[in-house]
CSV table of C-alpha atoms in Angstrom, one decimal:
chain,number,residue,atom,x,y,z
S,1,UNK,CA,66.5,-11.4,-68.6
S,2,UNK,CA,67.4,-12.1,-72.2
S,3,UNK,CA,65.3,-14.7,-73.7
S,4,UNK,CA,66.8,-18.0,-74.8
S,5,UNK,CA,64.5,-19.1,-77.7
S,6,UNK,CA,63.6,-22.7,-78.0
S,7,UNK,CA,61.7,-24.1,-81.0
S,8,UNK,CA,59.3,-27.0,-81.2
S,9,UNK,CA,61.1,-30.0,-82.7
S,10,UNK,CA,58.1,-31.0,-84.7
S,11,UNK,CA,56.8,-27.7,-86.3
S,12,UNK,CA,59.6,-25.2,-85.5
S,13,UNK,CA,57.2,-22.9,-83.7
S,14,UNK,CA,58.2,-21.4,-80.3
S,15,UNK,CA,58.4,-24.2,-77.7
S,16,UNK,CA,56.3,-24.0,-74.6
S,17,UNK,CA,57.4,-27.0,-72.7
S,18,UNK,CA,60.0,-29.8,-72.5
S,19,UNK,CA,59.3,-33.6,-72.3
S,20,UNK,CA,62.2,-35.4,-70.7
S,21,UNK,CA,60.7,-38.8,-71.7
S,22,UNK,CA,60.7,-37.8,-75.4
S,23,UNK,CA,63.8,-35.6,-75.0
S,24,UNK,CA,62.0,-33.0,-77.0
S,25,UNK,CA,60.9,-29.3,-76.8
S,26,UNK,CA,57.3,-28.9,-78.0
S,27,UNK,CA,54.7,-26.2,-78.6
S,28,UNK,CA,51.3,-26.6,-77.0
S,29,UNK,CA,49.7,-27.9,-80.2
S,30,UNK,CA,52.3,-30.5,-80.9
S,31,UNK,CA,52.4,-31.6,-77.3
S,32,UNK,CA,48.7,-32.3,-77.4
S,33,UNK,CA,49.1,-34.3,-80.6
S,34,UNK,CA,51.9,-36.4,-79.2
S,35,UNK,CA,50.6,-37.0,-75.7
S,36,UNK,CA,47.0,-37.8,-76.5
S,37,UNK,CA,48.1,-40.9,-78.5
S,38,UNK,CA,47.4,-43.2,-75.6
S,39,UNK,CA,47.2,-43.1,-71.8
S,40,UNK,CA,50.8,-44.2,-71.3
S,41,UNK,CA,52.4,-41.3,-73.1
S,42,UNK,CA,49.8,-39.0,-71.5
S,43,UNK,CA,51.5,-39.7,-68.2
S,44,UNK,CA,54.8,-38.1,-69.4
S,45,UNK,CA,55.8,-35.3,-67.0
S,46,UNK,CA,56.6,-32.1,-68.9
S,47,UNK,CA,58.3,-28.9,-67.7
S,48,UNK,CA,57.0,-25.5,-68.9
S,49,UNK,CA,59.1,-22.7,-70.2
S,50,UNK,CA,58.9,-19.1,-69.1
S,51,UNK,CA,57.4,-17.0,-71.8
S,52,UNK,CA,59.8,-14.1,-71.1
S,53,UNK,CA,63.2,-15.7,-70.8
S,54,UNK,CA,62.6,-19.2,-72.2
S,55,UNK,CA,64.1,-20.9,-69.1
S,56,UNK,CA,62.3,-23.6,-67.0
S,57,UNK,CA,59.8,-21.9,-64.7
S,58,UNK,CA,59.5,-24.7,-62.2
S,59,UNK,CA,56.1,-26.0,-63.2
S,60,UNK,CA,55.4,-29.7,-63.9
S,61,UNK,CA,52.4,-31.0,-65.8
S,62,UNK,CA,51.1,-34.1,-67.3
S,63,UNK,CA,48.0,-35.4,-69.1
S,64,UNK,CA,46.7,-35.7,-72.7
S,65,UNK,CA,45.8,-32.1,-73.3
S,66,UNK,CA,46.8,-29.8,-70.4
S,67,UNK,CA,45.4,-26.3,-70.4
S,68,UNK,CA,47.8,-24.0,-72.3
S,69,UNK,CA,49.1,-21.3,-70.0
S,70,UNK,CA,51.7,-18.5,-70.3
S,71,UNK,CA,53.9,-19.2,-67.3
S,72,UNK,CA,56.5,-16.8,-65.8
S,73,UNK,CA,59.5,-17.8,-63.8
S,74,UNK,CA,60.2,-16.0,-60.5
S,75,UNK,CA,62.9,-13.9,-62.1
S,76,UNK,CA,60.6,-12.6,-64.7
S,77,UNK,CA,57.5,-12.2,-62.6
S,78,UNK,CA,56.9,-8.5,-63.2
S,79,UNK,CA,56.2,-6.2,-60.2
S,80,UNK,CA,54.1,-4.2,-62.7
S,81,UNK,CA,51.4,-6.9,-62.3
S,82,UNK,CA,49.9,-5.2,-59.3
S,83,UNK,CA,46.5,-5.1,-57.8
S,84,UNK,CA,44.4,-3.2,-60.4
S,85,UNK,CA,42.0,-2.1,-57.7
S,86,UNK,CA,44.8,0.0,-56.2
S,87,UNK,CA,46.4,1.2,-59.3
S,88,UNK,CA,43.3,2.2,-61.3
S,89,UNK,CA,40.0,2.8,-59.4
S,90,UNK,CA,38.4,4.1,-62.6
S,91,UNK,CA,39.2,0.8,-64.4
S,92,UNK,CA,37.6,-1.1,-61.5
S,93,UNK,CA,34.4,0.9,-61.7
S,94,UNK,CA,34.2,0.6,-65.5
S,95,UNK,CA,34.9,-3.1,-65.2
S,96,UNK,CA,32.1,-3.5,-62.7
S,97,UNK,CA,29.6,-1.6,-64.9
S,98,UNK,CA,30.7,-3.8,-67.8
S,99,UNK,CA,30.1,-6.9,-65.7
S,100,UNK,CA,26.6,-5.7,-64.9
S,101,UNK,CA,25.9,-4.8,-68.5
S,102,UNK,CA,27.3,-7.9,-70.2
S,103,UNK,CA,26.7,-10.6,-67.6
S,104,UNK,CA,24.6,-9.8,-64.7
S,105,UNK,CA,22.7,-7.9,-67.1
S,106,UNK,CA,22.8,-11.5,-66.9
S,107,UNK,CA,19.4,-11.6,-68.5
S,108,UNK,CA,16.5,-12.5,-66.3
S,109,UNK,CA,13.9,-14.5,-68.2
S,110,UNK,CA,11.1,-16.4,-66.4
S,111,UNK,CA,12.8,-16.0,-63.1
S,112,UNK,CA,16.0,-17.6,-64.3
S,113,UNK,CA,19.4,-16.0,-64.9
S,114,UNK,CA,21.5,-16.9,-67.8
S,115,UNK,CA,24.9,-15.7,-69.2
S,116,UNK,CA,25.2,-13.9,-72.5
S,117,UNK,CA,27.8,-15.3,-74.8
S,118,UNK,CA,27.3,-13.0,-77.8
S,119,UNK,CA,30.6,-11.3,-78.1
S,120,UNK,CA,34.1,-12.5,-77.6
S,121,UNK,CA,37.4,-11.0,-76.3
S,122,UNK,CA,40.9,-11.3,-77.7
S,123,UNK,CA,43.3,-14.1,-76.6
S,124,UNK,CA,43.5,-14.3,-72.9
S,125,UNK,CA,46.7,-13.3,-71.1
S,126,UNK,CA,47.2,-16.2,-68.7
S,127,UNK,CA,50.4,-14.7,-67.3
S,128,UNK,CA,48.6,-11.5,-66.1
S,129,UNK,CA,45.7,-13.6,-64.9
S,130,UNK,CA,48.0,-15.7,-62.8
S,131,UNK,CA,49.6,-12.6,-61.3
S,132,UNK,CA,46.3,-11.1,-60.3
S,133,UNK,CA,45.0,-14.4,-58.9
S,134,UNK,CA,48.1,-14.7,-56.7
S,135,UNK,CA,47.5,-11.2,-55.3
S,136,UNK,CA,43.9,-11.8,-54.6
S,137,UNK,CA,44.6,-15.2,-53.1
S,138,UNK,CA,47.0,-13.6,-50.6
S,139,UNK,CA,44.3,-11.2,-49.6
S,140,UNK,CA,42.0,-14.1,-49.0
S,141,UNK,CA,44.7,-15.9,-46.9
S,142,UNK,CA,44.9,-18.8,-49.4
S,143,UNK,CA,48.0,-21.0,-49.1
S,144,UNK,CA,49.9,-21.8,-52.3
S,145,UNK,CA,50.5,-25.4,-51.3
S,146,UNK,CA,46.8,-26.2,-51.4
S,147,UNK,CA,46.9,-26.2,-55.2
S,148,UNK,CA,44.2,-23.6,-55.6
S,149,UNK,CA,46.1,-21.6,-58.2
S,150,UNK,CA,46.3,-24.4,-60.7
S,151,UNK,CA,42.6,-25.1,-60.3
S,152,UNK,CA,41.8,-21.4,-60.6
S,153,UNK,CA,43.7,-21.1,-63.9
S,154,UNK,CA,42.0,-24.2,-65.2
S,155,UNK,CA,38.6,-22.7,-64.3
S,156,UNK,CA,39.6,-19.5,-66.1
S,157,UNK,CA,40.3,-21.5,-69.2
S,158,UNK,CA,36.9,-23.2,-68.9
S,159,UNK,CA,35.3,-19.8,-68.4
S,160,UNK,CA,37.1,-18.4,-71.6
S,161,UNK,CA,35.8,-21.3,-73.6
S,162,UNK,CA,32.2,-21.5,-72.3
S,163,UNK,CA,31.5,-17.9,-71.5
S,164,UNK,CA,33.6,-15.7,-73.8
S,165,UNK,CA,31.4,-12.6,-73.1
S,166,UNK,CA,32.4,-12.4,-69.5
S,167,UNK,CA,34.8,-9.5,-68.6
S,168,UNK,CA,38.3,-10.5,-67.2
S,169,UNK,CA,37.5,-9.4,-63.7
S,170,UNK,CA,34.4,-11.5,-63.4
S,171,UNK,CA,36.3,-14.6,-64.8
S,172,UNK,CA,39.0,-14.2,-62.2
S,173,UNK,CA,36.8,-13.6,-59.2
S,174,UNK,CA,34.5,-16.6,-60.0
S,175,UNK,CA,37.5,-18.9,-60.8
S,176,UNK,CA,39.3,-17.9,-57.6
S,177,UNK,CA,36.2,-18.5,-55.4
S,178,UNK,CA,35.6,-21.9,-57.0
S,179,UNK,CA,39.2,-23.0,-56.6
S,180,UNK,CA,39.4,-21.7,-53.0
S,181,UNK,CA,36.2,-23.6,-51.9
S,182,UNK,CA,37.4,-26.7,-53.6
S,183,UNK,CA,40.9,-26.7,-52.1
S,184,UNK,CA,40.4,-25.4,-48.6
S,185,UNK,CA,39.3,-28.3,-46.2
S,186,UNK,CA,36.4,-26.3,-44.8
S,187,UNK,CA,35.8,-24.1,-47.8
S,188,UNK,CA,35.9,-20.3,-47.7
S,189,UNK,CA,34.3,-18.0,-45.2
S,190,UNK,CA,31.9,-15.1,-45.6
S,191,UNK,CA,34.7,-12.6,-44.7
S,192,UNK,CA,36.7,-14.0,-47.6
S,193,UNK,CA,33.8,-13.5,-50.0
S,194,UNK,CA,33.6,-9.9,-48.7
S,195,UNK,CA,37.4,-9.5,-49.2
S,196,UNK,CA,37.1,-10.9,-52.8
S,197,UNK,CA,34.2,-8.6,-53.5
S,198,UNK,CA,36.2,-5.6,-52.3
S,199,UNK,CA,39.4,-6.3,-54.2
S,200,UNK,CA,37.7,-7.5,-57.4
S,201,UNK,CA,34.8,-5.1,-57.4
S,202,UNK,CA,32.5,-7.9,-58.5
S,203,UNK,CA,29.2,-8.3,-56.6
S,204,UNK,CA,29.1,-11.4,-54.4
S,205,UNK,CA,25.9,-12.6,-56.0
S,206,UNK,CA,27.6,-12.6,-59.3
S,207,UNK,CA,30.6,-14.4,-57.8
S,208,UNK,CA,28.4,-17.1,-56.4
S,209,UNK,CA,26.4,-17.4,-59.6
S,210,UNK,CA,29.6,-17.7,-61.7
S,211,UNK,CA,31.0,-20.3,-59.3
S,212,UNK,CA,28.0,-22.5,-59.9
S,213,UNK,CA,28.2,-22.1,-63.6
S,214,UNK,CA,32.0,-22.8,-63.7
S,215,UNK,CA,31.7,-25.8,-61.4
S,216,UNK,CA,29.4,-27.4,-63.9
S,217,UNK,CA,31.7,-26.5,-66.8
S,218,UNK,CA,34.8,-27.9,-65.2
S,219,UNK,CA,32.9,-31.0,-64.1
S,220,UNK,CA,31.8,-31.6,-67.7
S,221,UNK,CA,35.4,-31.2,-68.9
S,222,UNK,CA,36.6,-33.7,-66.3
S,223,UNK,CA,33.9,-36.2,-67.4
S,224,UNK,CA,34.9,-35.8,-71.1
S,225,UNK,CA,38.6,-36.4,-70.2
S,226,UNK,CA,37.8,-39.5,-68.1
S,227,UNK,CA,35.8,-41.0,-71.0
S,228,UNK,CA,38.6,-40.3,-73.4
S,229,UNK,CA,41.1,-42.0,-71.1
S,230,UNK,CA,38.9,-45.0,-70.6
S,231,UNK,CA,38.4,-45.3,-74.4
S,232,UNK,CA,42.2,-45.0,-74.9
S,233,UNK,CA,42.9,-47.7,-72.3
S,234,UNK,CA,40.3,-50.0,-74.0
S,235,UNK,CA,42.0,-49.5,-77.3
S,236,UNK,CA,45.4,-50.1,-75.8
S,237,UNK,CA,44.2,-53.4,-74.1
S,238,UNK,CA,42.7,-54.5,-77.4
S,239,UNK,CA,46.0,-53.8,-79.3
S,240,UNK,CA,48.0,-55.6,-76.6
S,241,UNK,CA,45.8,-58.6,-76.9
């Protein structure tokens, strides 16, 4: 589908979303600058734009600084984003060895395991990540209405920031397991862990370890956002008085 370019009305960069309350197209950076001004404007509901065609993709978001994503509308969702375990077994095995070397070569010191964060990867492709998460989620029997996908993408973002040395496959598997356990009423079962291990080629011990690390990272981020909102509310009340 031919792209209909939209530009940010503040900096003229490519727009990523539209705020109906402000009647403005904005890029991620300008959106954060505008909507973190106070808790009232942070509540504005914004519509994201497809990175391929520039049309509204159906997502709605709000908040002071929502996690930047690269959304695709249904029309542009590429069938080429397929299960990498089926399409490239060699890639899966190499990713697994990379996981063991870079992460769960997770260094053991004094009986404790810690992640390496020495090297970084290029900018993360959230559109591809979303496609893979959808495929794996279906294999685990996750229902889209539970909201697990949004949480998984948020966890991926936290993982990129906190653990940049982790390979893509490990990030996705740990984020999906965290989101599934959080959104399913009874959590996920052992057969689902086995299924995730099978399709991601990430060892279950590494998935569980990553889930625990990510849970703390996401919780810290939530606490920071709550503190910022409370501080903004306090300033707003003072200015009103």
